[in-house]
């Protein structure tokens, strides 16, 4: 069996990986600088980030080591231009909020709307690398300012893309529908991660 390294500090990903019954260590030392050009399609950004984190790992992998890196982004779709089939507004990536006001702004933007959660996962050993990407569509009911501010002040979601966690209170009361993997919104699509780890000999 190969030795798995998780290149992420996310407690959600750590919990999901444990749920797969996999032994692993955590090593997040990395030289990758997260940035991308203005012409990169938003749905490709998580893949670029996951692969960049993999390639930017601070040391060469040993023969029996496997590295797993991931990136999740919350994307508000753009608005289509009437009758043209084109996109009038490109949309917006909602990363981790800078502060309380930014978190409140993000949740106001998500209120009453659909958004996309895209997670890319890269697994690499000494000989090959493979990346998968998964998208979940999520709908929020209209949220009141009281609900938004209470959630932000109580849960302080400053380390979460889009300023929310689906498994917390705001998900209980605010999410009316999802289309796709629930666990993809939590951290990564565990059903696809399991198959990827099996390809690399980490699980049976």
PDB file of C-alpha atoms in Angstrom:
ATOM      1  CA  UNK A   1       0.000   0.000   0.000  1.00  0.00           C
ATOM      2  CA  UNK A   2       1.176   3.510  -0.801  1.00  0.00           C
ATOM      3  CA  UNK A   3       1.642   6.214   1.852  1.00  0.00           C
ATOM      4  CA  UNK A   4      -0.806   9.064   1.341  1.00  0.00           C
ATOM      5  CA  UNK A   5       0.035  12.713   2.047  1.00  0.00           C
ATOM      6  CA  UNK A   6      -2.776  15.280   2.279  1.00  0.00           C
ATOM      7  CA  UNK A   7      -1.495  18.663   1.161  1.00  0.00           C
ATOM      8  CA  UNK A   8      -4.306  20.642   2.797  1.00  0.00           C
ATOM      9  CA  UNK A   9      -5.008  22.240   6.167  1.00  0.00           C
ATOM     10  CA  UNK A  10      -8.773  21.998   5.712  1.00  0.00           C
ATOM     11  CA  UNK A  11     -10.423  20.234   8.676  1.00  0.00           C
ATOM     12  CA  UNK A  12     -13.330  19.304   6.403  1.00  0.00           C
ATOM     13  CA  UNK A  13     -11.073  17.489   3.938  1.00  0.00           C
ATOM     14  CA  UNK A  14      -9.229  15.798   6.783  1.00  0.00           C
ATOM     15  CA  UNK A  15     -12.541  14.512   8.185  1.00  0.00           C
ATOM     16  CA  UNK A  16     -13.779  13.306   4.798  1.00  0.00           C
ATOM     17  CA  UNK A  17     -10.534  11.477   4.081  1.00  0.00           C
ATOM     18  CA  UNK A  18     -10.712   9.772   7.484  1.00  0.00           C
ATOM     19  CA  UNK A  19     -14.260   8.731   6.597  1.00  0.00           C
ATOM     20  CA  UNK A  20     -12.879   6.775   3.647  1.00  0.00           C
ATOM     21  CA  UNK A  21     -10.876   4.616   6.054  1.00  0.00           C
ATOM     22  CA  UNK A  22      -7.563   5.865   4.695  1.00  0.00           C
ATOM     23  CA  UNK A  23      -4.392   6.418   6.713  1.00  0.00           C
ATOM     24  CA  UNK A  24      -2.574   9.606   5.800  1.00  0.00           C
ATOM     25  CA  UNK A  25      -0.233  12.308   6.995  1.00  0.00           C
ATOM     26  CA  UNK A  26      -0.572  16.069   6.479  1.00  0.00           C
ATOM     27  CA  UNK A  27       2.139  18.187   4.904  1.00  0.00           C
ATOM     28  CA  UNK A  28       1.175  21.639   3.622  1.00  0.00           C
ATOM     29  CA  UNK A  29       4.609  23.145   2.953  1.00  0.00           C
ATOM     30  CA  UNK A  30       4.345  24.484  -0.565  1.00  0.00           C
ATOM     31  CA  UNK A  31       5.971  26.986  -2.919  1.00  0.00           C
ATOM     32  CA  UNK A  32       2.965  27.527  -5.195  1.00  0.00           C
ATOM     33  CA  UNK A  33       1.637  31.084  -5.567  1.00  0.00           C
ATOM     34  CA  UNK A  34      -2.131  31.044  -6.167  1.00  0.00           C
ATOM     35  CA  UNK A  35      -2.935  33.316  -9.102  1.00  0.00           C
ATOM     36  CA  UNK A  36      -4.406  33.027 -12.582  1.00  0.00           C
ATOM     37  CA  UNK A  37      -4.829  35.175 -15.664  1.00  0.00           C
ATOM     38  CA  UNK A  38      -7.958  37.203 -16.448  1.00  0.00           C
ATOM     39  CA  UNK A  39      -8.806  35.067 -19.487  1.00  0.00           C
ATOM     40  CA  UNK A  40      -8.906  31.734 -17.642  1.00  0.00           C
ATOM     41  CA  UNK A  41     -12.488  30.366 -17.539  1.00  0.00           C
ATOM     42  CA  UNK A  42     -13.699  30.268 -13.952  1.00  0.00           C
ATOM     43  CA  UNK A  43     -14.592  26.576 -14.091  1.00  0.00           C
ATOM     44  CA  UNK A  44     -10.949  25.787 -14.939  1.00  0.00           C
ATOM     45  CA  UNK A  45      -9.470  27.718 -12.001  1.00  0.00           C
ATOM     46  CA  UNK A  46      -9.891  24.969  -9.344  1.00  0.00           C
ATOM     47  CA  UNK A  47      -8.054  22.514 -11.599  1.00  0.00           C
ATOM     48  CA  UNK A  48      -5.179  24.955 -12.101  1.00  0.00           C
ATOM     49  CA  UNK A  49      -4.972  25.573  -8.353  1.00  0.00           C
ATOM     50  CA  UNK A  50      -5.073  21.875  -7.380  1.00  0.00           C
ATOM     51  CA  UNK A  51      -2.379  20.997  -9.922  1.00  0.00           C
ATOM     52  CA  UNK A  52      -0.305  24.028  -8.929  1.00  0.00           C
ATOM     53  CA  UNK A  53      -0.389  22.963  -5.286  1.00  0.00           C
ATOM     54  CA  UNK A  54       0.678  19.462  -6.323  1.00  0.00           C
ATOM     55  CA  UNK A  55       3.565  20.679  -8.483  1.00  0.00           C
ATOM     56  CA  UNK A  56       4.573  23.221  -5.819  1.00  0.00           C
ATOM     57  CA  UNK A  57       5.035  20.631  -3.075  1.00  0.00           C
ATOM     58  CA  UNK A  58       8.241  21.443  -1.208  1.00  0.00           C
ATOM     59  CA  UNK A  59      10.141  18.213  -1.917  1.00  0.00           C
ATOM     60  CA  UNK A  60      10.286  15.291  -4.349  1.00  0.00           C
ATOM     61  CA  UNK A  61       7.995  12.397  -3.542  1.00  0.00           C
ATOM     62  CA  UNK A  62       9.426   9.059  -2.450  1.00  0.00           C
ATOM     63  CA  UNK A  63       8.686   5.971  -4.526  1.00  0.00           C
ATOM     64  CA  UNK A  64       5.945   4.780  -2.147  1.00  0.00           C
ATOM     65  CA  UNK A  65       4.310   8.188  -1.555  1.00  0.00           C
ATOM     66  CA  UNK A  66       1.108   9.643  -3.002  1.00  0.00           C
ATOM     67  CA  UNK A  67       0.239  13.353  -2.709  1.00  0.00           C
ATOM     68  CA  UNK A  68      -3.352  14.619  -2.701  1.00  0.00           C
ATOM     69  CA  UNK A  69      -4.104  18.311  -3.210  1.00  0.00           C
ATOM     70  CA  UNK A  70      -7.424  20.048  -3.799  1.00  0.00           C
ATOM     71  CA  UNK A  71      -9.074  23.384  -4.390  1.00  0.00           C
ATOM     72  CA  UNK A  72     -12.701  24.458  -3.994  1.00  0.00           C
ATOM     73  CA  UNK A  73     -14.315  27.573  -5.404  1.00  0.00           C
ATOM     74  CA  UNK A  74     -17.788  29.067  -5.099  1.00  0.00           C
ATOM     75  CA  UNK A  75     -18.845  30.720  -8.338  1.00  0.00           C
ATOM     76  CA  UNK A  76     -21.807  33.002  -8.978  1.00  0.00           C
ATOM     77  CA  UNK A  77     -22.766  32.456 -12.621  1.00  0.00           C
ATOM     78  CA  UNK A  78     -22.827  35.420 -14.977  1.00  0.00           C
ATOM     79  CA  UNK A  79     -26.049  36.815 -16.367  1.00  0.00           C
ATOM     80  CA  UNK A  80     -26.803  35.976 -20.021  1.00  0.00           C
ATOM     81  CA  UNK A  81     -27.355  38.802 -22.478  1.00  0.00           C
ATOM     82  CA  UNK A  82     -30.917  38.810 -23.760  1.00  0.00           C
ATOM     83  CA  UNK A  83     -31.362  36.781 -26.932  1.00  0.00           C
ATOM     84  CA  UNK A  84     -27.680  36.610 -27.868  1.00  0.00           C
ATOM     85  CA  UNK A  85     -26.669  33.431 -26.114  1.00  0.00           C
ATOM     86  CA  UNK A  86     -23.593  35.225 -24.815  1.00  0.00           C
ATOM     87  CA  UNK A  87     -22.699  36.105 -21.257  1.00  0.00           C
ATOM     88  CA  UNK A  88     -23.286  39.735 -20.378  1.00  0.00           C
ATOM     89  CA  UNK A  89     -21.647  39.414 -16.943  1.00  0.00           C
ATOM     90  CA  UNK A  90     -18.812  36.940 -16.464  1.00  0.00           C
ATOM     91  CA  UNK A  91     -19.755  35.988 -12.939  1.00  0.00           C
ATOM     92  CA  UNK A  92     -17.753  36.127  -9.751  1.00  0.00           C
ATOM     93  CA  UNK A  93     -15.510  33.823  -7.773  1.00  0.00           C
ATOM     94  CA  UNK A  94     -16.330  33.978  -4.081  1.00  0.00           C
ATOM     95  CA  UNK A  95     -13.191  33.058  -2.186  1.00  0.00           C
ATOM     96  CA  UNK A  96     -12.576  33.269   1.535  1.00  0.00           C
ATOM     97  CA  UNK A  97     -13.941  36.542   2.944  1.00  0.00           C
ATOM     98  CA  UNK A  98     -11.437  39.157   4.043  1.00  0.00           C
ATOM     99  CA  UNK A  99     -13.461  40.216   7.090  1.00  0.00           C
ATOM    100  CA  UNK A 100     -16.962  40.372   8.609  1.00  0.00           C
ATOM    101  CA  UNK A 101     -18.263  42.891   6.082  1.00  0.00           C
ATOM    102  CA  UNK A 102     -16.985  40.848   3.164  1.00  0.00           C
ATOM    103  CA  UNK A 103     -18.649  37.688   4.533  1.00  0.00           C
ATOM    104  CA  UNK A 104     -21.961  39.528   4.891  1.00  0.00           C
ATOM    105  CA  UNK A 105     -21.637  40.859   1.334  1.00  0.00           C
ATOM    106  CA  UNK A 106     -21.020  37.372  -0.057  1.00  0.00           C
ATOM    107  CA  UNK A 107     -24.034  35.865   1.677  1.00  0.00           C
ATOM    108  CA  UNK A 108     -26.222  38.725   0.471  1.00  0.00           C
ATOM    109  CA  UNK A 109     -25.017  37.955  -3.062  1.00  0.00           C
ATOM    110  CA  UNK A 110     -25.821  34.249  -2.592  1.00  0.00           C
ATOM    111  CA  UNK A 111     -29.263  34.946  -1.103  1.00  0.00           C
ATOM    112  CA  UNK A 112     -32.115  33.774  -3.316  1.00  0.00           C
ATOM    113  CA  UNK A 113     -29.754  32.610  -6.055  1.00  0.00           C
ATOM    114  CA  UNK A 114     -28.114  29.564  -7.558  1.00  0.00           C
ATOM    115  CA  UNK A 115     -24.354  29.180  -7.387  1.00  0.00           C
ATOM    116  CA  UNK A 116     -21.829  26.530  -8.360  1.00  0.00           C
ATOM    117  CA  UNK A 117     -19.322  24.819  -6.078  1.00  0.00           C
ATOM    118  CA  UNK A 118     -16.416  23.369  -8.051  1.00  0.00           C
ATOM    119  CA  UNK A 119     -13.760  21.185  -6.457  1.00  0.00           C
ATOM    120  CA  UNK A 120     -10.704  19.848  -8.237  1.00  0.00           C
ATOM    121  CA  UNK A 121      -8.572  17.081  -6.732  1.00  0.00           C
ATOM    122  CA  UNK A 122      -5.092  16.145  -7.926  1.00  0.00           C
ATOM    123  CA  UNK A 123      -3.353  12.897  -6.977  1.00  0.00           C
ATOM    124  CA  UNK A 124       0.309  12.443  -7.897  1.00  0.00           C
ATOM    125  CA  UNK A 125       3.109   9.951  -7.371  1.00  0.00           C
ATOM    126  CA  UNK A 126       6.636   9.777  -8.794  1.00  0.00           C
ATOM    127  CA  UNK A 127       5.412   8.619 -12.181  1.00  0.00           C
ATOM    128  CA  UNK A 128       2.076  10.208 -12.987  1.00  0.00           C
ATOM    129  CA  UNK A 129      -0.519  12.782 -12.034  1.00  0.00           C
ATOM    130  CA  UNK A 130      -4.288  12.798 -12.437  1.00  0.00           C
ATOM    131  CA  UNK A 131      -6.854  15.499 -11.707  1.00  0.00           C
ATOM    132  CA  UNK A 132     -10.629  15.200 -11.423  1.00  0.00           C
ATOM    133  CA  UNK A 133     -13.145  18.012 -11.103  1.00  0.00           C
ATOM    134  CA  UNK A 134     -16.697  17.961  -9.774  1.00  0.00           C
ATOM    135  CA  UNK A 135     -19.456  20.585  -9.808  1.00  0.00           C
ATOM    136  CA  UNK A 136     -22.454  20.904  -7.491  1.00  0.00           C
ATOM    137  CA  UNK A 137     -25.244  23.409  -8.086  1.00  0.00           C
ATOM    138  CA  UNK A 138     -26.612  24.947  -4.884  1.00  0.00           C
ATOM    139  CA  UNK A 139     -29.665  27.137  -4.312  1.00  0.00           C
ATOM    140  CA  UNK A 140     -30.158  29.461  -1.343  1.00  0.00           C
ATOM    141  CA  UNK A 141     -33.567  30.691  -0.301  1.00  0.00           C
ATOM    142  CA  UNK A 142     -33.827  34.480   0.193  1.00  0.00           C
ATOM    143  CA  UNK A 143     -31.950  35.194   3.431  1.00  0.00           C
ATOM    144  CA  UNK A 144     -32.781  38.046   5.781  1.00  0.00           C
ATOM    145  CA  UNK A 145     -30.083  40.414   6.999  1.00  0.00           C
ATOM    146  CA  UNK A 146     -30.753  39.164  10.536  1.00  0.00           C
ATOM    147  CA  UNK A 147     -30.078  35.558   9.470  1.00  0.00           C
ATOM    148  CA  UNK A 148     -26.907  36.539   7.618  1.00  0.00           C
ATOM    149  CA  UNK A 149     -25.401  38.668  10.375  1.00  0.00           C
ATOM    150  CA  UNK A 150     -26.275  36.143  13.101  1.00  0.00           C
ATOM    151  CA  UNK A 151     -24.585  33.357  11.153  1.00  0.00           C
ATOM    152  CA  UNK A 152     -21.468  35.398  10.420  1.00  0.00           C
ATOM    153  CA  UNK A 153     -21.128  36.633  14.009  1.00  0.00           C
ATOM    154  CA  UNK A 154     -21.803  33.196  15.520  1.00  0.00           C
ATOM    155  CA  UNK A 155     -19.904  30.888  13.165  1.00  0.00           C
ATOM    156  CA  UNK A 156     -17.262  33.302  11.798  1.00  0.00           C
ATOM    157  CA  UNK A 157     -16.937  31.584   8.400  1.00  0.00           C
ATOM    158  CA  UNK A 158     -13.798  33.470   7.383  1.00  0.00           C
ATOM    159  CA  UNK A 159     -11.897  30.331   6.336  1.00  0.00           C
ATOM    160  CA  UNK A 160     -14.622  29.128   3.976  1.00  0.00           C
ATOM    161  CA  UNK A 161     -15.082  29.882   0.290  1.00  0.00           C
ATOM    162  CA  UNK A 162     -18.312  31.779  -0.208  1.00  0.00           C
ATOM    163  CA  UNK A 163     -18.456  32.554   3.541  1.00  0.00           C
ATOM    164  CA  UNK A 164     -20.529  29.512   4.445  1.00  0.00           C
ATOM    165  CA  UNK A 165     -20.408  25.826   5.280  1.00  0.00           C
ATOM    166  CA  UNK A 166     -23.294  23.683   4.078  1.00  0.00           C
ATOM    167  CA  UNK A 167     -23.059  21.482   7.191  1.00  0.00           C
ATOM    168  CA  UNK A 168     -23.606  24.452   9.541  1.00  0.00           C
ATOM    169  CA  UNK A 169     -26.732  26.377  10.593  1.00  0.00           C
ATOM    170  CA  UNK A 170     -26.908  28.459   7.417  1.00  0.00           C
ATOM    171  CA  UNK A 171     -27.086  25.243   5.391  1.00  0.00           C
ATOM    172  CA  UNK A 172     -29.840  23.850   7.576  1.00  0.00           C
ATOM    173  CA  UNK A 173     -32.113  26.866   7.223  1.00  0.00           C
ATOM    174  CA  UNK A 174     -31.008  28.423   3.955  1.00  0.00           C
ATOM    175  CA  UNK A 175     -30.234  25.831   1.299  1.00  0.00           C
ATOM    176  CA  UNK A 176     -33.368  24.821  -0.551  1.00  0.00           C
ATOM    177  CA  UNK A 177     -31.862  22.513  -3.179  1.00  0.00           C
ATOM    178  CA  UNK A 178     -28.627  20.958  -4.382  1.00  0.00           C
ATOM    179  CA  UNK A 179     -27.873  19.165  -7.638  1.00  0.00           C
ATOM    180  CA  UNK A 180     -24.756  17.030  -7.348  1.00  0.00           C
ATOM    181  CA  UNK A 181     -22.555  15.772  -4.539  1.00  0.00           C
ATOM    182  CA  UNK A 182     -23.248  17.176  -1.069  1.00  0.00           C
ATOM    183  CA  UNK A 183     -19.747  16.186   0.051  1.00  0.00           C
ATOM    184  CA  UNK A 184     -18.265  18.166  -2.828  1.00  0.00           C
ATOM    185  CA  UNK A 185     -19.640  21.299  -1.137  1.00  0.00           C
ATOM    186  CA  UNK A 186     -18.241  20.181   2.229  1.00  0.00           C
ATOM    187  CA  UNK A 187     -14.684  19.598   0.977  1.00  0.00           C
ATOM    188  CA  UNK A 188     -14.390  17.261  -1.969  1.00  0.00           C
ATOM    189  CA  UNK A 189     -16.440  14.608  -3.835  1.00  0.00           C
ATOM    190  CA  UNK A 190     -15.509  11.581  -1.753  1.00  0.00           C
ATOM    191  CA  UNK A 191     -16.989   9.023  -4.136  1.00  0.00           C
ATOM    192  CA  UNK A 192     -14.692  10.217  -6.926  1.00  0.00           C
ATOM    193  CA  UNK A 193     -11.711  10.678  -4.606  1.00  0.00           C
ATOM    194  CA  UNK A 194     -12.055   7.040  -3.518  1.00  0.00           C
ATOM    195  CA  UNK A 195     -11.938   5.839  -7.137  1.00  0.00           C
ATOM    196  CA  UNK A 196      -8.930   8.061  -7.798  1.00  0.00           C
ATOM    197  CA  UNK A 197      -7.065   6.692  -4.763  1.00  0.00           C
ATOM    198  CA  UNK A 198      -7.871   3.159  -5.881  1.00  0.00           C
ATOM    199  CA  UNK A 199      -6.256   3.864  -9.250  1.00  0.00           C
ATOM    200  CA  UNK A 200      -3.084   4.848  -7.393  1.00  0.00           C
ATOM    201  CA  UNK A 201      -3.089   1.830  -5.092  1.00  0.00           C
ATOM    202  CA  UNK A 202      -3.969   3.653  -1.873  1.00  0.00           C
ATOM    203  CA  UNK A 203      -7.229   1.783  -1.222  1.00  0.00           C
ATOM    204  CA  UNK A 204      -8.490  -1.607  -2.307  1.00  0.00           C
TER     205      UNK A 204
END
